[in-house]
PDB file of C-alpha atoms in Angstrom:
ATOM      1  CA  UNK A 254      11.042 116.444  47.164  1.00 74.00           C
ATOM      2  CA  UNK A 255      11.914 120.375  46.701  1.00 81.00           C
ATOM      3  CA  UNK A 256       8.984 120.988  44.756  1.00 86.00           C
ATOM      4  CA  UNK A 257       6.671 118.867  47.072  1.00 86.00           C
ATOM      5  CA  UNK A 258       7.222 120.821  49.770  1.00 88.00           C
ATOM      6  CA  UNK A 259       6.703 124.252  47.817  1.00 86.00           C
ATOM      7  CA  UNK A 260       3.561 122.917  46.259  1.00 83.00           C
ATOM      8  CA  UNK A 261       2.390 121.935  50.130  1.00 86.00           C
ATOM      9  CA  UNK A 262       3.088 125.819  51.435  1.00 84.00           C
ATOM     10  CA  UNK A 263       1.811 127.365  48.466  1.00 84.00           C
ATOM     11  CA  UNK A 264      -1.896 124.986  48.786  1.00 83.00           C
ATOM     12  CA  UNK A 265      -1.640 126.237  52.707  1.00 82.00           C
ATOM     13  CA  UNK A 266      -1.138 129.627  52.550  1.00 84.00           C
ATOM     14  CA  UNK A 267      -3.720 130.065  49.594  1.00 79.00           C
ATOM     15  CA  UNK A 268      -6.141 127.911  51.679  1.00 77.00           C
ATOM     16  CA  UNK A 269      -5.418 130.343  54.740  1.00 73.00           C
ATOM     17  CA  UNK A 270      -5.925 133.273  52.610  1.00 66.00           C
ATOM     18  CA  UNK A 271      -9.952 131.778  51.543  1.00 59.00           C
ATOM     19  CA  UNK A 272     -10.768 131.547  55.171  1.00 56.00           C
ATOM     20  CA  UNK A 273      -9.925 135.122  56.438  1.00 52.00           C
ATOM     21  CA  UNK A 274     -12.171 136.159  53.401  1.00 51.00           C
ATOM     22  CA  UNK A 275     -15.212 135.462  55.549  1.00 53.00           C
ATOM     23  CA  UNK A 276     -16.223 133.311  53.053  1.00 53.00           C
ATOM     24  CA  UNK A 277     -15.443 130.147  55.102  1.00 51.00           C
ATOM     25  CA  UNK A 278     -18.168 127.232  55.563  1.00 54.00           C
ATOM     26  CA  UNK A 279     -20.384 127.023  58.358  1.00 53.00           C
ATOM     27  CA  UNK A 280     -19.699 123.832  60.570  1.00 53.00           C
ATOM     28  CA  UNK A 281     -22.789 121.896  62.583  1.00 50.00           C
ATOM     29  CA  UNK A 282     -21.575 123.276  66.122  1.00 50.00           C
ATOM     30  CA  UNK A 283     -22.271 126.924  64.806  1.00 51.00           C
ATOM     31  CA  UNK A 284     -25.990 126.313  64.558  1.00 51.00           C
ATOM     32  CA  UNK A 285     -26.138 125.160  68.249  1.00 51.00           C
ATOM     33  CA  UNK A 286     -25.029 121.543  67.150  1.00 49.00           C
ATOM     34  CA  UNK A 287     -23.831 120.563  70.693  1.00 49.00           C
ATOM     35  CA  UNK A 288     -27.577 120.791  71.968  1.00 50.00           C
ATOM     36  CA  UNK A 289     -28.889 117.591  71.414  1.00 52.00           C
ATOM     37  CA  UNK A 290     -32.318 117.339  73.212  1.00 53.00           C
ATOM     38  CA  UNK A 291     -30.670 118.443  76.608  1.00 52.00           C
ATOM     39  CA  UNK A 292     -27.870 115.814  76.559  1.00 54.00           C
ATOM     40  CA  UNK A 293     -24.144 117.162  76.802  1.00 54.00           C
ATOM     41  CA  UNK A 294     -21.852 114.562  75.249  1.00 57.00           C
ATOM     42  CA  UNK A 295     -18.983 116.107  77.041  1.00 55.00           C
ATOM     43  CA  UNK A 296     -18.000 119.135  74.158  1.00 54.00           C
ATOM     44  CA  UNK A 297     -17.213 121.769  76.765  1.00 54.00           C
ATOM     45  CA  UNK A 298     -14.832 123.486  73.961  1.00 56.00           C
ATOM     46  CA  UNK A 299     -16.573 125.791  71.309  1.00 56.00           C
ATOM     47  CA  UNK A 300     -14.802 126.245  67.907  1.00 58.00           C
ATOM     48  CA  UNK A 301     -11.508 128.267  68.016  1.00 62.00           C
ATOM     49  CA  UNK A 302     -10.341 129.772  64.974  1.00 71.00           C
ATOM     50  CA  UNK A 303      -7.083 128.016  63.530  1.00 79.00           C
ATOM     51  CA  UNK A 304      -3.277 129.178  63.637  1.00 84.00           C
ATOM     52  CA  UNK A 305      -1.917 128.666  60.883  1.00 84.00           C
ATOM     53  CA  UNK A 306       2.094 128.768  61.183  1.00 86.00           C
ATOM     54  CA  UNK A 307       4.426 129.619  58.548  1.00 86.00           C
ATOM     55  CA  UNK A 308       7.667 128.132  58.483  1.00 87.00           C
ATOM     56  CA  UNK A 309      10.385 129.792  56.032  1.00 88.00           C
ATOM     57  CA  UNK A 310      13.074 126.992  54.633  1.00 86.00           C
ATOM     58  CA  UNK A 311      16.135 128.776  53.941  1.00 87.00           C
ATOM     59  CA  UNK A 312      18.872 127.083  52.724  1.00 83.00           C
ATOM     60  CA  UNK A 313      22.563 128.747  52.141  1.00 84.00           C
ATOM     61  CA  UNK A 314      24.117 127.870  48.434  1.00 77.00           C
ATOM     62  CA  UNK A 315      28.143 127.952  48.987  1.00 79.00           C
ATOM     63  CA  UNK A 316      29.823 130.033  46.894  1.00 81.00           C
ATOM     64  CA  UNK A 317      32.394 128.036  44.726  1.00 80.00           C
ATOM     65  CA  UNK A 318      36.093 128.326  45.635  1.00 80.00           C
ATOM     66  CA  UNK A 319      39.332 126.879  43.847  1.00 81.00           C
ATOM     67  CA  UNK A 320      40.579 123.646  45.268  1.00 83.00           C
ATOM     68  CA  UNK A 321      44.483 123.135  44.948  1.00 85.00           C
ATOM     69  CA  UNK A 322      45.241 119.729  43.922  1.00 87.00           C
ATOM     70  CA  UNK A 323      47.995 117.918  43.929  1.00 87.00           C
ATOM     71  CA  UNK A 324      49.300 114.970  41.628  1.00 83.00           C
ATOM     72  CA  UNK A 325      52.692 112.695  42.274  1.00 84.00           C
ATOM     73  CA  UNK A 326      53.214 111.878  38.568  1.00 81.00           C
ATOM     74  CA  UNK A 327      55.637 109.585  37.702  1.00 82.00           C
ATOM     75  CA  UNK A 328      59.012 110.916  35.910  1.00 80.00           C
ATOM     76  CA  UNK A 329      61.455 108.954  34.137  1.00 80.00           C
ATOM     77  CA  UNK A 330      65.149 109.503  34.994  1.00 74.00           C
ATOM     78  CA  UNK A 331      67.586 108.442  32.601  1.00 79.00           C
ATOM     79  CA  UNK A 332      70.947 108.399  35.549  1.00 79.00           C
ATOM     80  CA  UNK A 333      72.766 105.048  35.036  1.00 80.00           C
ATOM     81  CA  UNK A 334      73.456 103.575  38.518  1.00 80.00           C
ATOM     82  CA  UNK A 335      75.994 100.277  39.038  1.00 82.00           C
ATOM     83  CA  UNK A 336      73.773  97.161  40.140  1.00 80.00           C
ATOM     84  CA  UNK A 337      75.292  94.606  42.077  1.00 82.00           C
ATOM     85  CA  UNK A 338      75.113  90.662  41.119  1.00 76.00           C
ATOM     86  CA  UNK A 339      74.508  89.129  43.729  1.00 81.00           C
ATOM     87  CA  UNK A 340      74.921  85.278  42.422  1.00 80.00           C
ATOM     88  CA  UNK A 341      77.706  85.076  39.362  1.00 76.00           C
ATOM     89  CA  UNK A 342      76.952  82.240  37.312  1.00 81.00           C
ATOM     90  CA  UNK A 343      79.917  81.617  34.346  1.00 83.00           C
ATOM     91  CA  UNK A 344      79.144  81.829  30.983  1.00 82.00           C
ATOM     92  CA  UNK A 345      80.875  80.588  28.057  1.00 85.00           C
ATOM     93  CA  UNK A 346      81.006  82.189  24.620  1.00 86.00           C
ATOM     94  CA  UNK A 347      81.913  79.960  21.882  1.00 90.00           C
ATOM     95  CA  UNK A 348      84.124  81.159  19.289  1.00 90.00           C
ATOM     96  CA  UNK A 349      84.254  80.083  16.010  1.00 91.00           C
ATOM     97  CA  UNK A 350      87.950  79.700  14.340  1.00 90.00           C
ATOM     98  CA  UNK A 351      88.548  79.062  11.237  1.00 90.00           C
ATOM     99  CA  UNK A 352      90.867  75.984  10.595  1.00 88.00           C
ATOM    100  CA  UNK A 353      92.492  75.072   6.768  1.00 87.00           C
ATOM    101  CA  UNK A 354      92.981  71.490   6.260  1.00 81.00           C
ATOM    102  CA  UNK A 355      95.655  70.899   3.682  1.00 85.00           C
ATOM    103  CA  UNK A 356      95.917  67.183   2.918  1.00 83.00           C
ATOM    104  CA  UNK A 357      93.192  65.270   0.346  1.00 81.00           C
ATOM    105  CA  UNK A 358      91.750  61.703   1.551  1.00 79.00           C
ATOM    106  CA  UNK A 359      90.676  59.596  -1.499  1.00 78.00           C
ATOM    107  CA  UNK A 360      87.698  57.922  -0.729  1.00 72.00           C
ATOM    108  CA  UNK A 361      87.261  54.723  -3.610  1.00 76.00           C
ATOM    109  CA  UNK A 362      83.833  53.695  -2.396  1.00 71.00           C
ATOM    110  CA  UNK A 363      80.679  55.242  -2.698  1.00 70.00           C
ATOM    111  CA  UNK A 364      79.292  56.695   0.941  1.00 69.00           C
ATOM    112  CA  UNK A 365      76.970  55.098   2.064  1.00 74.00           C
ATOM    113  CA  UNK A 366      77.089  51.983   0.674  1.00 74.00           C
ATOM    114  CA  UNK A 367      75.141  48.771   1.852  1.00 77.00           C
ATOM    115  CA  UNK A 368      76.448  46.008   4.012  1.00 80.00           C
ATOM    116  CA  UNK A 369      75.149  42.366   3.583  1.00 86.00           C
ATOM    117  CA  UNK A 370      75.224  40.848   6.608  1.00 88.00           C
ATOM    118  CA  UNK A 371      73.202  37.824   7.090  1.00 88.00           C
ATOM    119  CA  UNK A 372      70.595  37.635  10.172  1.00 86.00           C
ATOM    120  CA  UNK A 373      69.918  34.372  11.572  1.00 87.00           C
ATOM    121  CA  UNK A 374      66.297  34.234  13.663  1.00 84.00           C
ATOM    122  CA  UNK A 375      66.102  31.093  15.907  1.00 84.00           C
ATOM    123  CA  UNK A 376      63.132  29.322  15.644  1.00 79.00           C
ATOM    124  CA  UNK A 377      62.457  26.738  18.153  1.00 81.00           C
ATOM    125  CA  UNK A 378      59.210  24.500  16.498  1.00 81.00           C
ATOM    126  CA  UNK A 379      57.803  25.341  13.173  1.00 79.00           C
ATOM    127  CA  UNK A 380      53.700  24.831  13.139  1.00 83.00           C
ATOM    128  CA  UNK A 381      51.510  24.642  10.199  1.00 85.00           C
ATOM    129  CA  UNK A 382      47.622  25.202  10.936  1.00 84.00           C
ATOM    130  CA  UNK A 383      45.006  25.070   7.824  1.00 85.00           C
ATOM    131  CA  UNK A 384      42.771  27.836   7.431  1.00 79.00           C
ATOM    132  CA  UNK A 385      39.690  26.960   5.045  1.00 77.00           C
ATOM    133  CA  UNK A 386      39.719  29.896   2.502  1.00 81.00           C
ATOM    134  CA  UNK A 387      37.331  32.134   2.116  1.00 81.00           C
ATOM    135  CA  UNK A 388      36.293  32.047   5.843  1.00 76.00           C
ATOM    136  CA  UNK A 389      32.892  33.182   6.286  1.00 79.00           C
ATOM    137  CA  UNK A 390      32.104  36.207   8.551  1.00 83.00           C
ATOM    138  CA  UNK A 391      28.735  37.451   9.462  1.00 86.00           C
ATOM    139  CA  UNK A 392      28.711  41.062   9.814  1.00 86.00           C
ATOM    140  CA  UNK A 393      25.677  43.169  10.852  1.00 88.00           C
ATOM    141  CA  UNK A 394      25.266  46.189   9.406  1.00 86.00           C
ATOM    142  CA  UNK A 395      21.684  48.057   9.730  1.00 88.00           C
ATOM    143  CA  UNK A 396      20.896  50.125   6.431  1.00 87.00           C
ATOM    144  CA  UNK A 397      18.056  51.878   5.979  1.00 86.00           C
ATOM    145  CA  UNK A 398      16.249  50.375   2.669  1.00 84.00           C
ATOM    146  CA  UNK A 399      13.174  52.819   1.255  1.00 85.00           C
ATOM    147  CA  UNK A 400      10.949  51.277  -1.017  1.00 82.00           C
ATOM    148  CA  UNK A 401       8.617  53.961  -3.321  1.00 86.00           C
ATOM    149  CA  UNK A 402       5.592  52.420  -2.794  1.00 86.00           C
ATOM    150  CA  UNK A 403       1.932  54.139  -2.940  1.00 86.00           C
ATOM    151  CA  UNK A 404       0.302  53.440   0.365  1.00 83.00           C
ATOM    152  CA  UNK A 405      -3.804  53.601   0.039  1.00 86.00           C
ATOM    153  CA  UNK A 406      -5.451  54.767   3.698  1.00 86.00           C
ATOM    154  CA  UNK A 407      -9.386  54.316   3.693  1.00 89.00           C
ATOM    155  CA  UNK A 408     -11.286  56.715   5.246  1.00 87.00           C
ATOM    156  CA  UNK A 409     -15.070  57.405   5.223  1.00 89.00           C
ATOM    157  CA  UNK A 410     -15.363  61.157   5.229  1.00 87.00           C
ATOM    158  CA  UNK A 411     -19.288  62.426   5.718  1.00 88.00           C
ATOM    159  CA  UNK A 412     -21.073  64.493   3.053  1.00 88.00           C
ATOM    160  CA  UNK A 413     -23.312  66.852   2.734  1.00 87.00           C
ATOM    161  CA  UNK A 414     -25.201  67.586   0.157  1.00 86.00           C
ATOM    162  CA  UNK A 415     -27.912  70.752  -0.326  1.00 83.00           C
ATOM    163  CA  UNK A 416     -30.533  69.745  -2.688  1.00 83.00           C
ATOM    164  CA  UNK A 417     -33.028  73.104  -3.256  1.00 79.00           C
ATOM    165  CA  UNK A 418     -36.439  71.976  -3.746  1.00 78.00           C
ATOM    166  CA  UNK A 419     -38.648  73.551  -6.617  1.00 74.00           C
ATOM    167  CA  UNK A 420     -40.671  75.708  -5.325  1.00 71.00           C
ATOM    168  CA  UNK A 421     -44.474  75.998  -6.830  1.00 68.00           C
ATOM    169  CA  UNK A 422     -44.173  79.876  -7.965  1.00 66.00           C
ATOM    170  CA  UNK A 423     -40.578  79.614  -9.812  1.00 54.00           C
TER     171      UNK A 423
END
């Protein structure tokens, strides 16, 4: 945007600089261009020459200065402070003592050892139903089956044929 604006001043003040060399175009209403065959079409105002302001953009660059800046960085402290428990719940260590047992049991059967003990199931009505062996079951069970098998497609296909004739001089 800078440099449009610089290019825009530069273009007018070079453009102001070719017309107060005298070397500026004529216009139609410095030949007598507001006569038109006695009629007045209400031009009262003959041609002024143009101001052309200049307006200077100055803008003021600050000159850098140090900025003090502070930072709340986070230190450990390594004081040991009580804490109060607010709920006690007990807790019980379990301690381990050792105990010797002096006396020797004599075991004279193997451990473990099976017991037989006889299991009676009641059985209200015993039922004997004949089942004709093998029973047929029908079972369907789509498998693809490919046969190898040439398969012949007719098709008439046009021709052509070029057929040069003999000519008298060859």
């Amino acid at each position: 945007m800078k440099t449009f604006i610089v290019l825009s001043m530069a273009l007018a003040i070079a453009a102001g600089a070719a017309d107060e060399s005298g070397k500026a175009k004529r216009g139609a209403w410095e030949f007598g261009g507001d006569d038109f065959g006695g009629h007045d079409f209400g031009s009262h105002e003959h041609h002024k020459e143009e101001v052309v302001k200049h307006i200077t953009v100055e803008k003021k660059v600050p000159v850098p200065y140090p900025v003090h800046v502070t930072k709340h960085v986070p230190v450990e402290v390594k004081v040991p402070y009580p804490v109060e428990v607010v709920k006690k719940v007990p807790v019980y260590v379990e301690k381990k003592v050792p105990v010797i047992v002096e006396k020797k049991v004599h075991v004279d059967r193997p451990v473990p050892y099976p017991v037989k003990v006889p299991v009676k199931v009641p059985v209200i009505h015993k039922e004997y139903v004949e089942v004709p062996k093998p029973y047929p079951v029908h079972v369907e069970k789509p498998v693809p089956v490919y046969i190898k098998k040439p398969v012949y497609i007719e098709k008439t296909v046009p021709v052509s044929i070029h057929i040069k004739k003999k000519s008298h001089w060859h």
